[in-house]
Amino acid sequence: MEKKGTFRVKSGLAEMLKGGVIMDVTTAEQAKIAEAAGAVAVMALERVPADIRAHGGVARMADPAKVQEILVSVSIPVMAKARIGHFAEAQILESLGVDYIDESEVLTPADPDYHIDKWKFTVPFVCGARNLGEACRRLAEGAAMIRTKGEPGTGNVIEAVRHMRQMNEQIRTVLAAPDEELMTLAKAYGTPYQMLLAIREHGRLPVVNFAAGGIATPADAALMMQLGCDGIFVGSGIFKSGDPETRARAIVEATTHFNDAARVAAVSSGLGEAMSGMAIEEIPEHEMMQNRGT
Amino acid sequence: MIIGVLALQGAVREHVISLRALDVETRIVKRKSDLEGLSGLILPGGESTAMSLLAEDGFTERLKALADAGFPMFGTCAGMILLSEAVEGRPTGHIRAIDITVARNASGRQVDSFETLLDVEGIGSDVPAVFIRAPYIVTHGSGVRPMAVHNGSVVMARQDTILVASFHPELTDDRRIHEYFIEMVKETGT
């Protein structure tokens, strides 16, 4: 008997993406460039985060026709973003056959209080998190993969680093704590108690954790991998740069050979202009995407 | 005895955990030089396109030469694609170590991915198998022994010292398939 949509099948696909780079694309043509550069998956969306940030307005799920176009253009998995709490967008994306849904703070949230009940779906979900509490709440809602939120569309890696370090520190605390301290830790972090037990059983987060939000260079990718991320999402960093093909390939190489500085140096050379990027301090509090959907 | 796990990309950690659980020393393999002194190699699941692009110059040829010399290799999912003689829709196979033609993503998109129990010849019954956007073996040469079939497609096979599976034994706690490969490596005795 075949069982579809089990947690093992959902988290299993994320395991297969480890050590790889997932690239934001807005057209079939970009998806092909990403695949040829060695991306392990593409993320289909209407506008990359930098454009969403620049243009404002409500950012929604991509046009299904566009998602469809991307789905048939590549043989690697295709992910797509739905608004936080917008389970109808998620249902549409599932019916189109996307391989993973990103319930993403990059889009304008649709629900002020609640995330999607992801257990109801056969398609797996990835969600962003700034800390262990957010990660564990998303997992308890049925997410099968986690990524840092970072600060999308900035080309500035500092927030992804902050979130990864925060997550690592809290996981270390959970692993080292005596049994009687666990419940109080669960309360302090805002995590379901059972999730902390799962972390202790695995010795780590029980699912794959990728870096996302502000990664723009091969060195950024190598940094995040050395901090313990399982792989890399690149949003605006590739197709907002001067030479997307070369940069995409360079980030892929740096993600595989993150411990080999000479190799990362070689692929980083002469890449042309990176996306210009912005300082986090320049962003007004209410425009910070990472504060959405906690 | 050291068994390597190809670590260009994919589910490397799970294979390492499975091998260690069976008291086998492991090594992460990213470059040709990492192959020296190994008794066998596992090619994990992942994205075969990405892995083939990431292999350094001459890596594929080196693995082909090793396969021809009887070096044991086990490919799961994308690893099977890399080891196969031919891939549907592609001009050529990659390492071409086993005489099979595979169809990529034959089990469909992720919503069609599934887990099931298989009877595997020479290994046992009710072997848990996780299929994720899995490739199937569509044709195979006479020297290839099919070991498991699902819905009419061959999903596990062996030719001499090369073992391939469409699915992911490393995502389960059942170690029988890894034990089988370790026995293959011991029999080869390098």
Short mmCIF file of C-alpha atoms in Angstrom, two decimals:
data_model
loop_
_atom_site.label_atom_id
_atom_site.label_comp_id
_atom_site.label_asym_id
_atom_site.label_seq_id
_atom_site.Cartn_x
_atom_site.Cartn_y
_atom_site.Cartn_z
CA MET A 1 0.00 0.00 0.00
CA GLU A 2 1.26 3.46 -0.88
CA LYS A 3 1.08 6.25 1.68
CA LYS A 4 1.36 9.76 0.27
CA GLY A 5 1.91 13.02 2.10
CA THR A 6 3.42 11.42 5.21
CA PHE A 7 5.78 13.56 7.25
CA ARG A 8 8.67 11.34 6.16
CA VAL A 9 7.82 11.91 2.51
CA LYS A 10 7.44 15.66 3.09
CA SER A 11 10.62 16.21 5.07
CA GLY A 12 12.41 13.67 2.86
CA LEU A 13 12.30 15.95 -0.17
CA ALA A 14 13.93 18.71 1.90
CA GLU A 15 16.66 16.23 2.93
CA MET A 16 17.39 15.69 -0.77
CA LEU A 17 17.88 19.43 -1.28
CA LYS A 18 20.59 19.69 1.38
CA GLY A 19 23.86 21.24 0.38
CA GLY A 20 22.10 22.92 -2.51
CA VAL A 21 20.83 26.32 -3.58
CA ILE A 22 17.18 27.22 -4.18
CA MET A 23 16.75 30.24 -6.41
CA ASP A 24 13.88 32.73 -6.74
CA VAL A 25 12.63 32.97 -10.32
CA THR A 26 9.85 34.96 -11.92
CA THR A 27 9.89 33.45 -15.43
CA ALA A 28 10.47 30.10 -17.15
CA GLU A 29 13.59 31.57 -18.70
CA GLN A 30 15.06 32.40 -15.29
CA ALA A 31 14.11 28.92 -14.05
CA LYS A 32 16.12 27.38 -16.88
CA ILE A 33 19.11 29.57 -16.06
CA ALA A 34 18.85 28.49 -12.41
CA GLU A 35 18.65 24.80 -13.34
CA ALA A 36 21.61 25.06 -15.72
CA ALA A 37 23.62 26.74 -12.96
CA GLY A 38 23.03 23.77 -10.64
CA ALA A 39 20.11 24.97 -8.48
CA VAL A 40 18.45 22.09 -6.61
CA ALA A 41 15.05 23.78 -6.85
CA VAL A 42 13.47 27.05 -7.91
CA MET A 43 11.00 29.27 -6.08
CA ALA A 44 8.33 30.66 -8.38
CA LEU A 45 7.04 34.10 -7.51
CA GLU A 46 5.58 37.18 -9.13
CA ARG A 47 8.31 39.62 -8.09
CA VAL A 48 11.59 39.05 -6.26
CA PRO A 49 11.69 40.48 -2.70
CA ALA A 50 13.77 43.53 -3.70
CA ASP A 51 11.03 44.56 -6.17
CA ILE A 52 8.27 43.84 -3.67
CA ARG A 53 10.11 46.11 -1.23
CA ALA A 54 10.59 48.84 -3.82
CA HIS A 55 7.07 48.83 -5.26
CA GLY A 56 5.02 48.30 -2.12
CA GLY A 57 1.35 47.36 -2.43
CA VAL A 58 0.00 43.92 -1.65
CA ALA A 59 2.25 41.04 -2.64
CA ARG A 60 0.31 37.86 -3.42
CA MET A 61 0.79 34.35 -4.76
CA ALA A 62 2.06 34.32 -8.35
CA ASP A 63 -0.32 34.01 -11.30
CA PRO A 64 -1.12 30.27 -11.69
CA ALA A 65 -0.34 30.53 -15.41
CA LYS A 66 3.14 31.72 -14.54
CA VAL A 67 3.62 28.95 -11.98
CA GLN A 68 2.46 26.42 -14.56
CA GLU A 69 4.90 27.81 -17.11
CA ILE A 70 7.76 27.40 -14.64
CA LEU A 71 6.60 23.90 -13.60
CA VAL A 72 6.92 22.56 -17.14
CA SER A 73 10.16 24.37 -17.95
CA VAL A 74 12.49 22.52 -15.54
CA SER A 75 12.96 19.02 -14.15
CA ILE A 76 14.12 20.13 -10.69
CA PRO A 77 11.50 20.69 -7.94
CA VAL A 78 9.45 23.88 -8.16
CA MET A 79 8.42 25.71 -5.00
CA ALA A 80 6.00 28.63 -4.80
CA LYS A 81 5.06 31.19 -2.17
CA ALA A 82 1.68 31.60 -0.51
CA ARG A 83 0.74 34.39 1.88
CA ILE A 84 0.88 33.62 5.59
CA GLY A 85 -2.47 32.15 6.60
CA HIS A 86 -3.82 32.10 3.04
CA PHE A 87 -4.80 28.46 2.82
CA ALA A 88 -6.80 29.04 -0.35
CA GLU A 89 -3.66 30.20 -2.17
CA ALA A 90 -1.94 27.09 -0.81
CA GLN A 91 -4.76 24.88 -2.08
CA ILE A 92 -4.38 26.44 -5.54
CA LEU A 93 -0.62 25.89 -5.55
CA GLU A 94 -1.09 22.28 -4.44
CA SER A 95 -3.61 21.69 -7.23
CA LEU A 96 -1.09 23.05 -9.75
CA GLY A 97 1.37 20.39 -8.61
CA VAL A 98 4.08 22.55 -7.04
CA ASP A 99 6.56 20.46 -5.05
CA TYR A 100 6.85 22.68 -1.96
CA ILE A 101 4.93 25.70 -0.67
CA ASP A 102 6.72 28.53 1.12
CA GLU A 103 4.29 30.15 3.55
CA SER A 104 6.25 33.32 3.32
CA GLU A 105 6.64 36.63 5.13
CA VAL A 106 7.92 38.06 1.83
CA LEU A 107 4.31 38.24 0.68
CA THR A 108 1.75 40.40 2.46
CA PRO A 109 0.22 38.30 5.26
CA ALA A 110 -3.41 37.31 4.71
CA ASP A 111 -4.18 36.44 8.32
CA PRO A 112 -3.13 38.64 11.24
CA ASP A 113 -3.17 35.78 13.78
CA TYR A 114 -2.96 32.35 12.27
CA HIS A 115 -0.73 30.37 9.96
CA ILE A 116 -1.99 27.68 7.59
CA ASP A 117 -2.80 24.28 9.10
CA LYS A 118 -0.17 22.54 7.03
CA TRP A 119 -1.06 19.02 8.21
CA LYS A 120 -4.15 19.18 5.98
CA PHE A 121 -2.04 19.25 2.84
CA THR A 122 -0.26 16.52 0.86
CA VAL A 123 2.26 19.03 -0.48
CA PRO A 124 5.00 19.93 2.03
CA PHE A 125 5.59 23.43 3.43
CA VAL A 126 8.68 25.44 4.29
CA CYS A 127 8.39 28.38 6.72
CA GLY A 128 10.70 31.15 7.89
CA ALA A 129 11.86 31.51 11.49
CA ARG A 130 13.98 33.97 13.46
CA ASN A 131 14.43 31.74 16.47
CA LEU A 132 13.65 28.33 17.89
CA GLY A 133 10.20 29.35 19.08
CA GLU A 134 9.07 30.36 15.61
CA ALA A 135 10.65 27.27 14.06
CA CYS A 136 8.97 24.90 16.51
CA ARG A 137 5.58 26.57 16.18
CA ARG A 138 5.75 26.21 12.40
CA LEU A 139 6.79 22.56 12.74
CA ALA A 140 3.90 21.93 15.12
CA GLU A 141 1.61 23.43 12.45
CA GLY A 142 2.97 20.86 10.00
CA ALA A 143 5.91 22.54 8.23
CA ALA A 144 8.46 19.99 6.99
CA MET A 145 11.35 22.38 6.38
CA ILE A 146 12.57 25.57 8.06
CA ARG A 147 14.59 28.50 6.76
CA THR A 148 15.88 31.60 8.48
CA LYS A 149 13.82 34.68 7.71
CA GLY A 150 16.75 37.04 7.41
CA GLU A 151 15.59 40.31 5.91
CA PRO A 152 14.51 39.55 2.33
CA GLY A 153 15.32 41.80 -0.60
CA THR A 154 18.11 43.64 1.18
CA GLY A 155 21.19 41.82 -0.11
CA ASN A 156 22.34 42.17 3.51
CA VAL A 157 23.19 38.94 5.28
CA ILE A 158 23.23 40.28 8.84
CA GLU A 159 19.68 39.23 9.75
CA ALA A 160 20.10 35.69 8.40
CA VAL A 161 23.24 35.43 10.52
CA ARG A 162 21.41 36.78 13.55
CA HIS A 163 18.60 34.27 13.11
CA MET A 164 20.90 31.31 12.55
CA ARG A 165 23.05 32.14 15.56
CA GLN A 166 19.96 32.61 17.70
CA MET A 167 18.57 29.25 16.58
CA ASN A 168 21.90 27.48 17.19
CA GLU A 169 22.29 29.01 20.63
CA GLN A 170 18.79 27.99 21.67
CA ILE A 171 19.25 24.45 20.31
CA ARG A 172 22.50 24.14 22.30
CA THR A 173 20.64 25.24 25.41
CA VAL A 174 17.87 22.70 24.83
CA LEU A 175 20.39 19.90 24.26
CA ALA A 176 22.38 20.75 27.37
CA ALA A 177 19.49 21.38 29.77
CA PRO A 178 18.61 18.91 32.52
CA ASP A 179 15.19 17.30 32.08
CA GLU A 180 13.48 19.38 34.76
CA GLU A 181 14.36 22.64 32.97
CA LEU A 182 12.75 21.69 29.67
CA MET A 183 9.22 22.85 30.40
CA THR A 184 10.41 26.26 31.54
CA LEU A 185 12.56 26.52 28.40
CA ALA A 186 9.51 25.63 26.30
CA LYS A 187 7.63 28.44 28.01
CA ALA A 188 10.47 30.93 27.57
CA TYR A 189 10.97 30.13 23.86
CA GLY A 190 7.27 29.75 23.11
CA THR A 191 7.80 26.25 21.76
CA PRO A 192 5.54 23.24 22.21
CA TYR A 193 7.17 20.94 24.81
CA GLN A 194 6.99 17.93 22.49
CA MET A 195 9.11 19.75 19.91
CA LEU A 196 11.90 20.17 22.45
CA LEU A 197 11.77 16.43 23.09
CA ALA A 198 12.09 15.87 19.33
CA ILE A 199 15.14 18.17 19.22
CA ARG A 200 16.78 16.22 22.04
CA GLU A 201 16.04 12.94 20.30
CA HIS A 202 17.60 14.13 17.02
CA GLY A 203 20.36 16.21 18.60
CA ARG A 204 19.31 18.99 16.23
CA LEU A 205 16.24 20.54 14.65
CA PRO A 206 14.25 17.51 13.41
CA VAL A 207 13.99 18.96 9.88
CA VAL A 208 16.26 20.65 7.40
CA ASN A 209 17.10 24.31 8.08
CA PHE A 210 18.16 26.50 5.16
CA ALA A 211 19.50 30.06 5.17
CA ALA A 212 17.38 32.73 3.52
CA GLY A 213 16.95 36.48 3.47
CA GLY A 214 19.81 38.65 2.26
CA ILE A 215 22.27 36.18 0.75
CA ALA A 216 23.88 37.87 -2.26
CA THR A 217 27.41 36.51 -2.73
CA PRO A 218 29.27 33.17 -2.74
CA ALA A 219 30.96 34.28 0.48
CA ASP A 220 27.54 34.85 2.09
CA ALA A 221 26.59 31.29 1.15
CA ALA A 222 29.85 29.89 2.55
CA LEU A 223 29.31 31.87 5.76
CA MET A 224 25.80 30.54 6.30
CA MET A 225 26.87 26.96 5.53
CA GLN A 226 29.69 27.22 8.05
CA LEU A 227 27.20 28.47 10.62
CA GLY A 228 25.46 25.14 10.20
CA CYS A 229 22.71 25.77 7.64
CA ASP A 230 21.74 22.81 5.48
CA GLY A 231 21.46 24.81 2.26
CA ILE A 232 20.78 28.22 0.79
CA PHE A 233 17.85 30.19 -0.60
CA VAL A 234 18.81 33.09 -2.83
CA GLY A 235 16.06 35.54 -3.62
CA SER A 236 16.89 38.82 -5.23
CA GLY A 237 20.65 38.20 -5.06
CA ILE A 238 20.93 36.44 -8.41
CA PHE A 239 18.56 38.06 -10.86
CA LYS A 240 19.15 41.53 -9.42
CA SER A 241 22.89 41.23 -10.04
CA GLY A 242 24.91 42.19 -13.10
CA ASP A 243 25.59 38.65 -14.38
CA PRO A 244 22.96 36.20 -13.08
CA GLU A 245 24.32 33.05 -14.83
CA THR A 246 27.81 33.38 -13.45
CA ARG A 247 26.70 34.47 -9.99
CA ALA A 248 24.17 31.63 -9.74
CA ARG A 249 26.86 29.10 -10.60
CA ALA A 250 29.31 30.69 -8.18
CA ILE A 251 26.87 30.56 -5.27
CA VAL A 252 26.16 26.88 -6.04
CA GLU A 253 29.89 26.08 -6.02
CA ALA A 254 30.44 28.02 -2.80
CA THR A 255 27.58 26.17 -1.11
CA THR A 256 29.11 22.77 -1.93
CA HIS A 257 32.70 23.73 -1.18
CA PHE A 258 31.93 26.09 1.71
CA ASN A 259 34.96 24.85 3.66
CA ASP A 260 37.38 25.38 0.81
CA ALA A 261 38.27 29.09 0.90
CA ALA A 262 40.49 28.89 -2.18
CA ARG A 263 37.62 27.46 -4.16
CA VAL A 264 35.19 30.11 -2.88
CA ALA A 265 37.78 32.78 -3.73
CA ALA A 266 38.09 31.45 -7.27
CA VAL A 267 34.35 31.48 -7.94
CA SER A 268 33.97 34.90 -6.30
CA SER A 269 36.44 36.55 -8.66
CA GLY A 270 35.20 38.93 -11.33
CA LEU A 271 31.52 38.27 -10.75
CA GLY A 272 30.46 41.75 -11.75
CA GLU A 273 28.17 43.84 -9.67
CA ALA A 274 26.28 42.32 -6.75
CA MET A 275 22.82 43.69 -6.01
CA SER A 276 23.28 47.06 -4.39
CA GLY A 277 21.65 46.14 -1.09
CA MET A 278 20.61 48.20 1.89
CA ALA A 279 21.41 48.71 5.55
CA ILE A 280 18.83 47.23 7.93
CA GLU A 281 18.76 50.53 9.89
CA GLU A 282 17.36 52.27 6.79
CA ILE A 283 14.24 50.11 6.87
CA PRO A 284 11.33 51.48 8.92
CA GLU A 285 10.14 49.05 11.58
CA HIS A 286 6.77 48.47 9.86
CA GLU A 287 8.49 47.48 6.62
CA MET A 288 10.57 44.75 8.24
CA MET A 289 9.35 41.53 6.62
CA GLN A 290 10.84 39.36 9.36
CA ASN A 291 8.37 40.73 11.91
CA ARG A 292 5.46 39.20 10.01
CA GLY A 293 3.96 35.86 11.01
CA THR A 294 5.75 35.10 14.26
CA MET B 1 37.16 -0.82 5.64
CA ILE B 2 35.99 2.68 4.82
CA ILE B 3 32.87 3.40 2.77
CA GLY B 4 32.61 6.84 1.23
CA VAL B 5 29.48 8.92 0.73
CA LEU B 6 29.46 11.27 -2.23
CA ALA B 7 28.77 14.70 -0.75
CA LEU B 8 28.37 17.13 -3.63
CA GLN B 9 24.77 17.67 -2.54
CA GLY B 10 21.84 15.71 -1.13
CA ALA B 11 20.96 13.31 1.68
CA VAL B 12 24.53 12.64 2.74
CA ARG B 13 24.01 12.71 6.51
CA GLU B 14 21.37 9.95 6.46
CA HIS B 15 23.68 7.50 4.69
CA VAL B 16 26.51 8.35 7.08
CA ILE B 17 24.19 7.72 10.04
CA SER B 18 23.04 4.40 8.55
CA LEU B 19 26.61 3.22 7.94
CA ARG B 20 27.81 4.31 11.38
CA ALA B 21 24.87 2.50 12.98
CA LEU B 22 26.33 -0.62 11.38
CA ASP B 23 29.82 0.14 12.74
CA VAL B 24 31.29 1.09 9.39
CA GLU B 25 33.84 3.86 9.09
CA THR B 26 32.71 6.54 6.62
CA ARG B 27 34.26 9.35 4.64
CA ILE B 28 32.71 12.38 2.96
CA VAL B 29 33.72 12.49 -0.70
CA LYS B 30 33.79 15.77 -2.60
CA ARG B 31 36.87 15.36 -4.79
CA LYS B 32 38.71 12.67 -6.69
CA SER B 33 41.43 12.55 -4.05
CA ASP B 34 38.85 11.62 -1.41
CA LEU B 35 38.30 8.31 -3.22
CA GLU B 36 41.72 6.92 -2.36
CA GLY B 37 41.69 3.99 0.01
CA LEU B 38 37.91 3.54 -0.03
CA SER B 39 36.36 0.07 -0.16
CA GLY B 40 33.05 1.27 -1.53
CA LEU B 41 31.00 4.38 -2.27
CA ILE B 42 27.39 5.44 -1.76
CA LEU B 43 25.88 8.00 -4.13
CA PRO B 44 23.00 9.58 -2.22
CA GLY B 45 19.70 11.07 -3.26
CA GLY B 46 19.55 14.71 -4.25
CA GLU B 47 19.28 16.48 -7.56
CA SER B 48 21.22 14.58 -10.21
CA THR B 49 21.57 17.64 -12.45
CA ALA B 50 23.11 19.70 -9.66
CA MET B 51 25.41 16.86 -8.60
CA SER B 52 26.68 16.24 -12.11
CA LEU B 53 27.44 19.94 -12.57
CA LEU B 54 29.33 20.03 -9.29
CA ALA B 55 31.62 17.10 -9.99
CA GLU B 56 35.16 18.33 -10.67
CA ASP B 57 36.84 17.57 -14.00
CA GLY B 58 37.61 13.90 -14.45
CA PHE B 59 35.51 12.80 -11.45
CA THR B 60 32.91 10.98 -13.54
CA GLU B 61 35.63 9.24 -15.57
CA ARG B 62 37.42 8.20 -12.38
CA LEU B 63 34.22 6.66 -10.99
CA LYS B 64 33.61 4.88 -14.29
CA ALA B 65 37.12 3.41 -14.20
CA LEU B 66 36.62 2.29 -10.60
CA ALA B 67 33.28 0.68 -11.49
CA ASP B 68 34.88 -1.19 -14.38
CA ALA B 69 37.53 -2.45 -11.99
CA GLY B 70 34.88 -3.89 -9.66
CA PHE B 71 34.71 -1.14 -7.04
CA PRO B 72 31.37 -1.47 -5.19
CA MET B 73 28.98 1.44 -5.49
CA PHE B 74 25.41 1.94 -4.29
CA GLY B 75 23.24 4.70 -5.75
CA THR B 76 19.90 5.78 -4.27
CA CYS B 77 17.47 7.88 -6.33
CA ALA B 78 19.65 10.60 -7.90
CA GLY B 79 22.64 8.34 -7.19
CA MET B 80 20.98 5.66 -9.32
CA ILE B 81 20.54 8.17 -12.14
CA LEU B 82 24.24 9.04 -11.97
CA LEU B 83 25.25 5.36 -12.16
CA SER B 84 22.91 4.38 -15.02
CA GLU B 85 23.98 3.73 -18.59
CA ALA B 86 21.25 5.94 -20.03
CA VAL B 87 18.74 8.53 -18.86
CA GLU B 88 15.53 9.11 -20.82
CA GLY B 89 15.47 12.54 -22.44
CA ARG B 90 19.23 12.99 -22.05
CA PRO B 91 21.84 12.45 -24.74
CA THR B 92 23.91 10.23 -22.46
CA GLY B 93 24.24 8.74 -18.98
CA HIS B 94 26.73 10.09 -16.44
CA ILE B 95 28.98 7.41 -14.91
CA ARG B 96 27.42 4.59 -16.94
CA ALA B 97 28.34 1.88 -14.46
CA ILE B 98 25.17 -0.23 -14.70
CA ASP B 99 23.33 -1.32 -17.82
CA ILE B 100 19.97 0.30 -17.13
CA THR B 101 17.92 3.09 -18.64
CA VAL B 102 16.11 5.26 -16.11
CA ALA B 103 13.21 7.68 -16.39
CA ARG B 104 13.63 10.68 -14.10
CA ASN B 105 10.76 11.75 -11.82
CA ALA B 106 8.83 8.70 -13.06
CA SER B 107 6.78 8.57 -9.86
CA GLY B 108 5.53 12.10 -10.56
CA ARG B 109 5.74 15.36 -8.68
CA GLN B 110 6.11 15.67 -4.90
CA VAL B 111 2.36 15.29 -4.20
CA ASP B 112 2.69 11.79 -5.71
CA SER B 113 5.73 10.86 -3.59
CA PHE B 114 4.96 7.98 -1.23
CA GLU B 115 6.24 5.38 1.15
CA THR B 116 5.49 1.69 0.97
CA LEU B 117 6.81 -1.77 1.88
CA LEU B 118 8.71 -3.81 -0.70
CA ASP B 119 9.77 -7.40 -1.10
CA VAL B 120 13.42 -7.26 -2.05
CA GLU B 121 15.05 -10.33 -3.49
CA GLY B 122 17.97 -11.51 -1.41
CA ILE B 123 17.14 -9.07 1.38
CA GLY B 124 13.67 -9.78 2.68
CA SER B 125 10.05 -8.76 2.76
CA ASP B 126 8.36 -5.64 4.09
CA VAL B 127 11.39 -3.45 3.51
CA PRO B 128 10.26 0.17 4.08
CA ALA B 129 10.90 2.28 1.00
CA VAL B 130 10.46 6.04 0.61
CA PHE B 131 9.97 7.20 -2.98
CA ILE B 132 10.52 10.92 -3.56
CA ARG B 133 10.00 12.19 -7.10
CA ALA B 134 11.58 8.85 -7.83
CA PRO B 135 13.23 7.61 -11.02
CA TYR B 136 12.29 4.15 -12.29
CA ILE B 137 14.31 1.63 -14.27
CA VAL B 138 12.58 1.34 -17.64
CA THR B 139 14.88 -1.14 -19.36
CA HIS B 140 17.86 -3.18 -18.26
CA GLY B 141 20.48 -5.40 -19.86
CA SER B 142 20.72 -9.15 -19.37
CA GLY B 143 23.55 -8.79 -16.87
CA VAL B 144 21.36 -6.78 -14.51
CA ARG B 145 19.40 -8.57 -11.80
CA PRO B 146 16.14 -6.85 -10.81
CA MET B 147 15.71 -7.11 -7.03
CA ALA B 148 12.45 -5.25 -6.41
CA VAL B 149 9.45 -4.26 -8.47
CA HIS B 150 6.75 -1.72 -7.67
CA ASN B 151 3.66 -1.15 -9.83
CA GLY B 152 5.33 -3.05 -12.65
CA SER B 153 8.54 -1.02 -12.63
CA VAL B 154 11.93 -2.22 -11.48
CA VAL B 155 12.93 -0.09 -8.50
CA MET B 156 16.04 -1.90 -7.26
CA ALA B 157 18.70 -3.79 -9.20
CA ARG B 158 22.25 -5.09 -9.11
CA GLN B 159 24.90 -5.76 -11.72
CA ASP B 160 28.12 -7.23 -10.32
CA THR B 161 29.37 -4.71 -7.74
CA ILE B 162 26.89 -1.95 -8.61
CA LEU B 163 23.68 -1.67 -6.60
CA VAL B 164 20.91 0.85 -7.33
CA ALA B 165 17.56 1.78 -5.78
CA SER B 166 14.86 4.24 -6.89
CA PHE B 167 13.95 4.87 -3.27
CA HIS B 168 15.57 5.96 -0.01
CA PRO B 169 16.44 3.25 2.50
CA GLU B 170 18.49 5.89 4.35
CA LEU B 171 15.33 7.75 5.38
CA THR B 172 14.19 4.76 7.46
CA ASP B 173 15.60 2.92 10.47
CA ASP B 174 15.56 -0.40 8.61
CA ARG B 175 19.24 -1.09 7.85
CA ARG B 176 18.85 -4.30 5.81
CA ILE B 177 19.71 -2.70 2.48
CA HIS B 178 22.79 -1.00 3.90
CA GLU B 179 23.80 -4.31 5.50
CA TYR B 180 23.45 -5.95 2.09
CA PHE B 181 25.69 -3.34 0.48
CA ILE B 182 28.28 -3.68 3.26
CA GLU B 183 28.33 -7.44 2.59
CA MET B 184 28.89 -6.70 -1.11
CA VAL B 185 31.84 -4.49 -0.16
CA LYS B 186 33.27 -7.18 2.13
CA GLU B 187 32.94 -9.82 -0.59
CA THR B 188 34.85 -7.60 -2.99
CA GLY B 189 37.50 -7.43 -0.30
CA THR B 190 39.55 -4.44 -1.33
#
